[in-house]
Coordinates of C-alpha atoms in Angstrom, one line a residue:
Chain A
X1 CA -12.1 22.2 -48.6
X2 CA -11.5 18.9 -50.2
X3 CA -12.9 15.7 -48.8
X4 CA -9.5 14.4 -48.1
X5 CA -8.6 17.3 -45.8
X6 CA -12.0 17.7 -44.1
X7 CA -12.6 16.3 -40.7
X8 CA -15.1 13.4 -40.4
X9 CA -18.6 14.7 -39.8
X10 CA -21.6 13.1 -38.1
X11 CA -24.1 11.3 -40.3
X12 CA -26.3 13.6 -42.4
X13 CA -29.7 14.5 -41.1
X14 CA -32.5 12.5 -42.6
X15 CA -35.2 14.9 -43.5
X16 CA -38.8 14.7 -44.5
X17 CA -38.9 17.4 -47.2
X18 CA -40.6 16.3 -50.5
X19 CA -38.2 14.8 -53.1
X20 CA -37.7 16.7 -56.3
X21 CA -40.1 16.1 -59.1
X22 CA -39.5 12.9 -60.9
X23 CA -37.6 11.3 -58.0
X24 CA -39.2 8.3 -56.5
X25 CA -39.1 7.5 -52.8
X26 CA -38.7 3.8 -52.0
X27 CA -40.8 4.2 -48.9
X28 CA -43.2 7.1 -48.0
X29 CA -42.3 8.9 -44.8
X30 CA -45.1 8.9 -42.3
X31 CA -45.8 12.3 -40.6
X32 CA -44.4 12.4 -37.1
X33 CA -46.6 12.8 -34.0
X34 CA -45.1 15.4 -31.8
X35 CA -47.8 15.4 -29.1
X36 CA -46.3 12.4 -27.2
X37 CA -42.9 11.5 -25.7
X38 CA -42.8 8.5 -28.0
X39 CA -43.4 10.7 -31.0
X40 CA -40.6 13.1 -30.0
X41 CA -38.3 10.1 -29.3
X42 CA -39.0 8.7 -32.8
X43 CA -38.5 12.0 -34.4
X44 CA -35.2 12.5 -32.7
X45 CA -33.9 9.2 -33.9
X46 CA -35.5 9.1 -37.4
X47 CA -36.2 12.6 -38.5
X48 CA -34.3 15.2 -36.6
X49 CA -34.5 17.6 -39.5
X50 CA -38.3 17.5 -39.4
X51 CA -38.2 18.1 -35.7
X52 CA -36.0 21.2 -36.2
X53 CA -38.6 22.3 -38.8
X54 CA -41.4 21.8 -36.3
X55 CA -39.4 23.9 -33.7
X56 CA -40.0 27.0 -35.8
X57 CA -43.8 26.6 -35.6
X58 CA -46.4 27.2 -32.9
X59 CA -45.9 23.8 -31.3
X60 CA -42.4 24.7 -30.2
X61 CA -43.4 25.1 -26.5
X62 CA -44.9 21.6 -26.3
X63 CA -41.9 20.0 -28.1
X64 CA -39.5 21.8 -25.7
X65 CA -41.3 20.6 -22.6
X66 CA -41.3 17.0 -23.9
X67 CA -37.6 17.2 -24.7
X68 CA -37.0 18.4 -21.2
X69 CA -39.1 15.5 -19.9
X70 CA -37.2 13.1 -22.1
X71 CA -33.8 14.4 -20.8
X72 CA -35.0 14.0 -17.2
X73 CA -36.2 10.4 -17.7
X74 CA -33.3 9.2 -19.8
X75 CA -30.7 11.1 -17.6
X76 CA -32.2 9.6 -14.4
X77 CA -32.1 6.1 -15.8
X78 CA -28.5 6.3 -17.0
X79 CA -27.6 8.0 -13.7
X80 CA -28.9 5.0 -11.8
X81 CA -26.7 2.8 -13.9
X82 CA -23.7 5.1 -13.2
X83 CA -24.5 5.0 -9.5
X84 CA -24.8 1.2 -9.5
X85 CA -21.0 1.0 -9.3
X86 CA -21.0 2.2 -5.7
X87 CA -24.6 1.7 -4.7
X88 CA -26.0 3.4 -1.6
X89 CA -26.2 7.2 -1.8
X90 CA -24.9 7.2 -5.4
X91 CA -28.0 5.4 -6.6
X92 CA -30.0 8.7 -6.2
X93 CA -27.1 11.2 -6.2
X94 CA -25.7 10.2 -9.6
X95 CA -29.0 10.6 -11.5
X96 CA -29.7 14.0 -9.8
X97 CA -26.1 15.2 -10.6
X98 CA -26.2 13.9 -14.2
X99 CA -29.5 15.6 -15.1
X100 CA -28.5 18.8 -13.2
X101 CA -25.2 18.8 -15.0
X102 CA -26.9 18.4 -18.4
X103 CA -29.3 21.3 -17.8
X104 CA -26.5 23.5 -16.5
X105 CA -24.4 22.8 -19.5
X106 CA -27.4 23.8 -21.7
X107 CA -27.9 27.0 -19.8
X108 CA -24.3 28.0 -19.9
X109 CA -23.8 27.3 -23.6
X110 CA -27.1 28.6 -25.0
X111 CA -26.1 32.3 -25.2
X112 CA -22.8 31.5 -27.0
X113 CA -24.5 29.1 -29.4
X114 CA -27.0 31.8 -30.3
X115 CA -24.2 34.3 -31.0
X116 CA -22.0 31.8 -32.8
X117 CA -24.9 30.8 -35.1
X118 CA -25.4 34.5 -35.8
X119 CA -21.8 34.8 -36.6
X120 CA -22.2 31.8 -38.9
X121 CA -24.9 33.8 -40.7
X122 CA -27.7 31.5 -39.6
X123 CA -31.0 33.3 -39.2
X124 CA -32.7 31.2 -36.5
X125 CA -34.7 32.2 -33.5
X126 CA -33.7 31.8 -29.9
X127 CA -36.6 29.4 -29.1
X128 CA -35.5 27.2 -32.1
X129 CA -31.9 27.2 -30.9
X130 CA -33.0 26.3 -27.4
X131 CA -35.1 23.4 -28.8
X132 CA -32.3 22.2 -31.0
X133 CA -29.9 22.3 -28.0
X134 CA -32.3 20.4 -25.8
X135 CA -32.9 18.0 -28.7
X136 CA -29.2 17.4 -29.0
X137 CA -29.0 16.6 -25.2
X138 CA -32.1 14.5 -25.4
X139 CA -30.6 12.5 -28.3
X140 CA -27.4 12.0 -26.3
X141 CA -29.3 10.7 -23.3
X142 CA -31.4 8.5 -25.5
X143 CA -28.2 6.9 -26.9
X144 CA -26.8 6.6 -23.4
X145 CA -29.9 4.5 -22.5
X146 CA -28.9 2.3 -25.4
X147 CA -25.5 1.9 -23.8
X148 CA -26.9 1.5 -20.3
X149 CA -27.0 -2.4 -20.4
X150 CA -23.3 -2.5 -21.4
X151 CA -22.4 0.1 -18.7
X152 CA -24.3 -1.8 -16.1
X153 CA -22.6 -5.2 -16.9
X154 CA -19.2 -3.5 -16.6
X155 CA -20.1 -1.7 -13.4
X156 CA -21.1 -5.1 -11.9
X157 CA -17.9 -6.8 -13.0
X158 CA -15.3 -4.2 -12.1
X159 CA -14.4 -2.2 -9.0
X160 CA -12.3 0.3 -10.9
X161 CA -13.6 3.9 -11.0
X162 CA -11.1 4.8 -13.6
X163 CA -12.2 2.0 -16.0
X164 CA -15.9 2.9 -15.5
X165 CA -15.1 6.6 -15.9
X166 CA -13.3 6.0 -19.2
X167 CA -16.2 3.8 -20.4
X168 CA -18.9 6.5 -19.5
X169 CA -16.7 9.1 -21.2
X170 CA -16.5 7.1 -24.4
X171 CA -20.3 6.6 -24.4
X172 CA -20.8 10.3 -23.8
X173 CA -18.5 11.3 -26.7
X174 CA -20.2 8.8 -29.0
X175 CA -23.6 10.2 -28.0
X176 CA -22.4 13.8 -28.5
X177 CA -21.1 12.8 -32.0
X178 CA -24.6 11.9 -33.0
X179 CA -26.3 14.6 -31.0
X180 CA -24.3 17.4 -32.8
X181 CA -26.2 16.7 -35.9
X182 CA -29.2 18.5 -34.4
X183 CA -27.1 21.6 -34.0
X184 CA -25.5 21.3 -37.5
X185 CA -29.0 20.8 -38.8
X186 CA -29.8 24.4 -37.7
X187 CA -27.2 25.6 -40.1
X188 CA -28.6 23.4 -42.9
X189 CA -32.1 24.7 -42.0
X190 CA -31.0 28.3 -42.4
X191 CA -28.9 27.4 -45.5
X192 CA -25.7 28.7 -43.9
X193 CA -22.6 27.2 -45.4
X194 CA -20.1 28.5 -42.8
X195 CA -19.5 26.0 -40.0
X196 CA -16.4 27.6 -38.5
X197 CA -17.8 29.2 -35.4
X198 CA -20.0 26.2 -34.7
X199 CA -16.9 24.0 -34.5
X200 CA -15.5 26.4 -31.8
X201 CA -18.8 26.2 -30.0
X202 CA -18.8 22.4 -30.1
X203 CA -15.4 22.4 -28.5
X204 CA -16.8 24.8 -25.8
X205 CA -19.8 22.5 -25.1
X206 CA -17.6 19.4 -24.9
X207 CA -15.3 21.2 -22.4
X208 CA -18.2 22.5 -20.3
X209 CA -19.8 19.1 -20.2
X210 CA -16.4 17.5 -19.2
X211 CA -15.9 20.1 -16.5
X212 CA -19.3 19.2 -15.1
X213 CA -17.7 15.8 -14.2
X214 CA -15.3 17.7 -11.9
X215 CA -17.9 20.2 -10.6
X216 CA -20.4 17.5 -9.6
X217 CA -17.9 14.9 -8.6
X218 CA -18.2 12.1 -7.6
X219 CA -20.5 11.0 -10.4
X220 CA -19.1 7.6 -10.0
X221 CA -17.3 6.1 -7.0
X222 CA -17.6 7.6 -3.5
X223 CA -16.4 10.6 -1.6
X224 CA -16.7 11.9 1.9
X225 CA -19.0 14.7 0.8
X226 CA -21.8 14.8 -1.8
X227 CA -20.3 17.7 -3.7
X228 CA -16.6 18.7 -3.9
X229 CA -15.0 21.0 -1.4
X230 CA -12.0 21.7 -3.5
X231 CA -12.0 23.4 -7.0
X232 CA -10.3 21.4 -9.8
X233 CA -10.3 21.4 -13.5
X234 CA -11.4 18.1 -15.0
X235 CA -8.0 17.1 -16.4
X236 CA -6.5 17.5 -13.0
X237 CA -9.4 15.6 -11.4
X238 CA -8.9 12.7 -13.9
X239 CA -5.2 12.6 -13.4
X240 CA -5.6 12.6 -9.6
X241 CA -8.0 9.7 -9.9
X242 CA -5.7 7.8 -12.3
X243 CA -2.7 8.3 -10.0
X244 CA -4.5 7.1 -6.9
X245 CA -3.5 3.5 -6.5
X246 CA -6.3 0.9 -5.9
X247 CA -9.0 3.5 -6.6
X248 CA -12.1 1.5 -6.4
X249 CA -15.8 1.8 -5.6
Chain B
X1 CA -40.5 57.4 -42.2
X2 CA -41.7 55.8 -38.9
X3 CA -39.4 55.8 -35.9
X4 CA -37.6 52.4 -35.4
X5 CA -38.8 50.5 -32.4
X6 CA -36.9 48.3 -29.9
X7 CA -37.6 45.1 -31.9
X8 CA -36.2 46.8 -35.0
X9 CA -33.0 47.6 -33.0
X10 CA -32.6 44.0 -31.9
X11 CA -33.1 42.8 -35.5
X12 CA -30.4 45.3 -36.6
X13 CA -28.2 43.9 -33.9
X14 CA -28.7 40.4 -35.2
X15 CA -28.0 41.5 -38.7
X16 CA -24.7 43.1 -37.5
X17 CA -23.7 39.9 -35.8
X18 CA -24.6 37.9 -38.9
X19 CA -22.6 40.2 -41.1
X20 CA -25.5 41.0 -43.5
X21 CA -23.9 43.9 -45.3
X22 CA -27.0 44.8 -47.3
X23 CA -28.9 45.2 -44.0
X24 CA -26.1 47.1 -42.3
X25 CA -25.8 49.8 -45.0
X26 CA -29.1 51.5 -44.2
X27 CA -28.2 51.4 -40.5
X28 CA -25.2 53.6 -41.2
X29 CA -27.7 56.3 -42.4
X30 CA -29.6 56.3 -39.1
X31 CA -28.7 59.6 -37.4
X32 CA -31.2 59.2 -34.5
X33 CA -29.6 59.4 -31.0
X34 CA -31.8 56.5 -29.9
X35 CA -29.9 54.1 -32.1
X36 CA -26.6 55.4 -30.8
X37 CA -27.9 55.0 -27.2
X38 CA -29.0 51.5 -28.0
X39 CA -25.5 50.6 -29.2
X40 CA -24.0 52.2 -26.1
X41 CA -26.4 50.2 -23.9
X42 CA -25.4 47.0 -25.7
X43 CA -21.7 47.7 -25.1
X44 CA -22.5 48.7 -21.5
X45 CA -24.4 45.5 -20.8
X46 CA -22.3 43.0 -22.8
X47 CA -18.9 44.3 -21.7
X48 CA -20.1 45.2 -18.2
X49 CA -21.4 41.7 -17.6
X50 CA -18.2 40.2 -18.9
X51 CA -16.1 42.7 -16.9
X52 CA -17.7 41.6 -13.7
X53 CA -16.6 38.0 -14.4
X54 CA -13.0 39.3 -15.0
X55 CA -12.7 41.1 -11.6
X56 CA -14.7 38.6 -9.5
X57 CA -11.8 36.3 -9.0
X58 CA -10.0 39.0 -7.0
X59 CA -13.0 40.4 -5.0
X60 CA -16.6 41.5 -5.5
X61 CA -15.6 45.1 -5.4
X62 CA -13.0 44.6 -8.1
X63 CA -15.7 42.9 -10.1
X64 CA -17.9 46.0 -9.9
X65 CA -14.9 48.2 -10.8
X66 CA -14.0 46.1 -13.8
X67 CA -17.6 45.9 -14.9
X68 CA -17.5 49.7 -15.2
X69 CA -14.0 50.0 -16.6
X70 CA -14.3 47.7 -19.6
X71 CA -17.2 49.6 -21.2
X72 CA -15.5 52.8 -20.2
X73 CA -12.3 51.7 -22.0
X74 CA -14.3 51.1 -25.2
X75 CA -16.1 54.4 -25.0
X76 CA -12.9 56.3 -24.4
X77 CA -11.1 54.5 -27.2
X78 CA -14.0 55.3 -29.6
X79 CA -14.2 58.9 -28.6
X80 CA -10.4 59.5 -28.5
X81 CA -9.8 58.1 -31.9
X82 CA -13.0 59.3 -33.7
X83 CA -11.2 62.1 -35.4
X84 CA -8.1 60.1 -36.3
X85 CA -10.1 57.2 -37.6
X86 CA -12.3 59.5 -39.7
X87 CA -9.2 61.2 -41.2
X88 CA -7.6 57.8 -41.9
X89 CA -10.8 56.7 -43.6
X90 CA -10.7 59.7 -45.8
X91 CA -7.0 59.6 -46.6
X92 CA -7.0 55.9 -47.4
X93 CA -10.0 56.2 -49.6
X94 CA -12.3 53.9 -47.7
X95 CA -15.4 55.4 -49.2
X96 CA -16.8 56.3 -45.8
X97 CA -17.5 59.7 -44.4
X98 CA -16.5 60.9 -40.9
X99 CA -19.8 60.0 -39.3
X100 CA -20.0 56.7 -41.1
X101 CA -16.5 55.8 -39.9
X102 CA -17.5 56.4 -36.3
X103 CA -20.7 54.4 -36.8
X104 CA -18.9 51.3 -38.3
X105 CA -16.3 51.4 -35.5
X106 CA -19.1 51.6 -32.9
X107 CA -20.9 48.7 -34.7
X108 CA -17.7 46.7 -34.5
X109 CA -17.4 47.2 -30.8
X110 CA -21.1 46.4 -30.4
X111 CA -20.4 43.1 -32.1
X112 CA -17.6 42.4 -29.7
X113 CA -19.8 43.3 -26.8
X114 CA -22.5 40.8 -28.0
X115 CA -19.9 38.1 -28.2
X116 CA -18.4 38.9 -24.8
X117 CA -21.9 39.1 -23.3
X118 CA -22.6 35.6 -24.6
X119 CA -19.3 34.4 -23.2
X120 CA -20.2 35.7 -19.7
X121 CA -21.9 32.5 -18.5
X122 CA -18.9 30.6 -19.6
X123 CA -16.5 33.1 -18.0
X124 CA -18.4 32.7 -14.7
X125 CA -18.3 29.0 -15.0
X126 CA -14.5 29.1 -15.5
X127 CA -14.3 31.4 -12.5
X128 CA -16.3 29.0 -10.4
X129 CA -13.8 26.3 -11.2
X130 CA -10.7 28.4 -10.7
X131 CA -8.7 28.0 -7.4
X132 CA -9.6 31.0 -5.3
X133 CA -7.2 33.8 -4.3
X134 CA -6.8 32.5 -0.7
X135 CA -6.0 28.9 -1.7
X136 CA -2.6 27.4 -2.1
X137 CA -3.0 27.5 -5.9
X138 CA -3.9 31.2 -5.8
X139 CA -1.1 32.1 -8.4
X140 CA -2.4 29.3 -10.7
X141 CA -5.8 30.8 -10.3
X142 CA -4.5 34.2 -11.4
X143 CA -2.8 32.7 -14.4
X144 CA -5.9 30.7 -15.4
X145 CA -8.0 33.8 -15.2
X146 CA -5.6 35.9 -17.2
X147 CA -5.2 33.3 -20.0
X148 CA -8.9 32.6 -20.2
X149 CA -9.8 36.2 -20.6
X150 CA -7.0 36.9 -23.1
X151 CA -8.3 34.1 -25.3
X152 CA -12.0 35.1 -25.0
X153 CA -11.4 38.8 -25.6
X154 CA -9.0 38.1 -28.5
X155 CA -11.7 35.9 -30.1
X156 CA -14.4 38.6 -29.7
X157 CA -12.0 41.2 -31.0
X158 CA -10.9 39.2 -34.0
X159 CA -14.5 38.4 -34.9
X160 CA -15.6 42.0 -34.6
X161 CA -12.8 43.1 -36.9
X162 CA -13.6 40.4 -39.4
X163 CA -17.1 41.8 -39.6
X164 CA -15.7 45.3 -40.0
X165 CA -13.5 44.1 -42.8
X166 CA -16.5 42.7 -44.7
X167 CA -18.2 46.0 -44.4
X168 CA -15.2 47.9 -45.5
X169 CA -14.8 45.7 -48.6
X170 CA -18.3 46.8 -49.6
X171 CA -17.4 50.5 -49.5
X172 CA -13.7 50.5 -50.5
X173 CA -12.8 50.5 -54.2
X174 CA -10.7 47.3 -53.7
X175 CA -9.7 44.7 -51.1
X176 CA -6.3 46.3 -50.5
X177 CA -7.8 49.6 -49.5
X178 CA -10.2 47.9 -47.2
X179 CA -7.5 45.9 -45.5
X180 CA -5.2 49.0 -45.3
X181 CA -7.9 51.0 -43.7
X182 CA -8.8 48.3 -41.2
X183 CA -5.1 47.9 -40.3
X184 CA -4.7 51.7 -39.9
X185 CA -7.7 51.9 -37.6
X186 CA -6.5 48.8 -35.6
X187 CA -3.1 50.4 -35.2
X188 CA -4.6 53.6 -33.8
X189 CA -7.1 51.9 -31.6
X190 CA -4.4 49.5 -30.3
X191 CA -2.1 52.4 -29.5
X192 CA -4.7 54.4 -27.6
X193 CA -6.5 51.3 -26.2
X194 CA -3.4 49.8 -24.6
X195 CA -2.5 53.1 -23.0
X196 CA -6.0 53.6 -21.7
X197 CA -6.1 50.1 -20.4
X198 CA -2.8 50.9 -18.6
X199 CA -4.4 54.1 -17.1
X200 CA -7.5 52.2 -16.1
X201 CA -5.6 49.2 -14.5
X202 CA -6.2 47.0 -12.6
X203 CA -8.8 44.7 -14.4
X204 CA -8.2 41.3 -12.8
X205 CA -6.3 42.6 -9.8
X206 CA -2.9 41.4 -8.7
X207 CA -3.2 39.1 -5.6
X208 CA -0.4 41.0 -3.8
X209 CA -1.9 44.5 -4.4
X210 CA -5.0 46.1 -2.8
X211 CA -8.3 46.4 -4.6
X212 CA -8.6 49.9 -6.2
X213 CA -10.6 51.6 -8.9
X214 CA -7.4 53.1 -10.3
X215 CA -3.8 52.5 -9.1
X216 CA -2.0 55.4 -7.5
X217 CA -0.7 57.8 -10.1
X218 CA -2.5 56.1 -12.9
X219 CA -1.1 58.3 -15.6
X220 CA 2.5 57.6 -14.7
X221 CA 4.3 55.3 -17.0
X222 CA 2.9 53.5 -20.0
X223 CA 2.1 50.0 -21.2
X224 CA 5.1 49.8 -23.6
X225 CA 7.6 51.0 -21.0
X226 CA 6.3 48.3 -18.6
X227 CA 6.5 45.7 -21.3
X228 CA 10.1 46.8 -22.1
X229 CA 11.0 46.6 -18.4
X230 CA 9.5 43.2 -18.1
X231 CA 11.5 42.0 -21.2
X232 CA 14.7 43.4 -19.7
X233 CA 14.0 41.5 -16.4
X234 CA 13.6 38.3 -18.3
X235 CA 17.0 38.8 -20.1

């Protein structure tokens, strides 16, 4: 496919493999430390390719547990920011719901990601895929932390649940855009050129994560009950919110 | 030659899903019943699990019934068309023997079962979010369930056949023969499969009809007559 016809893709993964003979690196890449949360955090941002490589080794278990911890911490922090629009119960409910939703999305989409990667011809192990998926979510939550001050300022200056919902949605989509490079890196790792099924899976993951906003509603704003009593698809839920006049915190 | 172990079978399964023709070819020569049973177990688990998500919208009992009926539909289609598919493979010059034809078709259904099994958590998630039968939006729920499963099953079916085509291209003398053979098999399987699915109905379960394993007089009528009647009703 020509570049002109191809869809825009997330930035390429910076990797730590040695350069070909004769090439000179402007700055030597320091080896990453995967034994601490800070090390994992740095690897996610700077060298996701090296992290993927590490997931195929013996230290996979430790890395996965740290990724889970990172998702918990970052998810809770951003959840508090989300809950700050309404305050009260939402200050603890939003972080709990956000992190729960993230882990449920991972669990629901992991089997299909494994099969889709197989269909793509990628020879990767389940543990590696699990690590990459958690890495993707961790990277998204990490980026959400970066957006947290902006989100907090807006949540303090508006009463509109719709405006805040749209803002959080935009941040989530931007985060996912960068997070997807972890998953795409799996294909690069296994030297698979076919990305067709992965694109389908990405759509599935986006839909599942968006549906979580309806399953765990209200994530922002208030409601008579902590969890919904009526089943709705996310589009219907969003339209209902937009049609409600004077919908505020 | 040592007897293949369970990890070997799972590696084979992965190779089949990945479409690694060079690894699949030796599998076609495995005549052991254990491998056949393993494939049958994969179809039973993958399609069975998916089937439970199909019927669960109607009722838990329908879920059990559909969980049994979808693998049964696949086994009956494979068995019923084994001879026809073998003959078509020979007549069309696919380069495959009778036993090999049956094996590649079973492998194709096994791929579909793997995909459907992987879709099961998503299918249950859709089900969780679908308006239940007793709600005001019950008919919407039925439509959502129907459309979702048609899309998911179609995707699994298309992918499984795409893999089968890749395998056929290896054995057939040219691409046209490979495609013709695949289309001939698909035609036969579609004809028997639709009628068997008619006999084994209901799968989702109509909201206005009782939950049953098979409808009364399951062999009466056929899918195409029903389709024709529905089209006449529309016009």
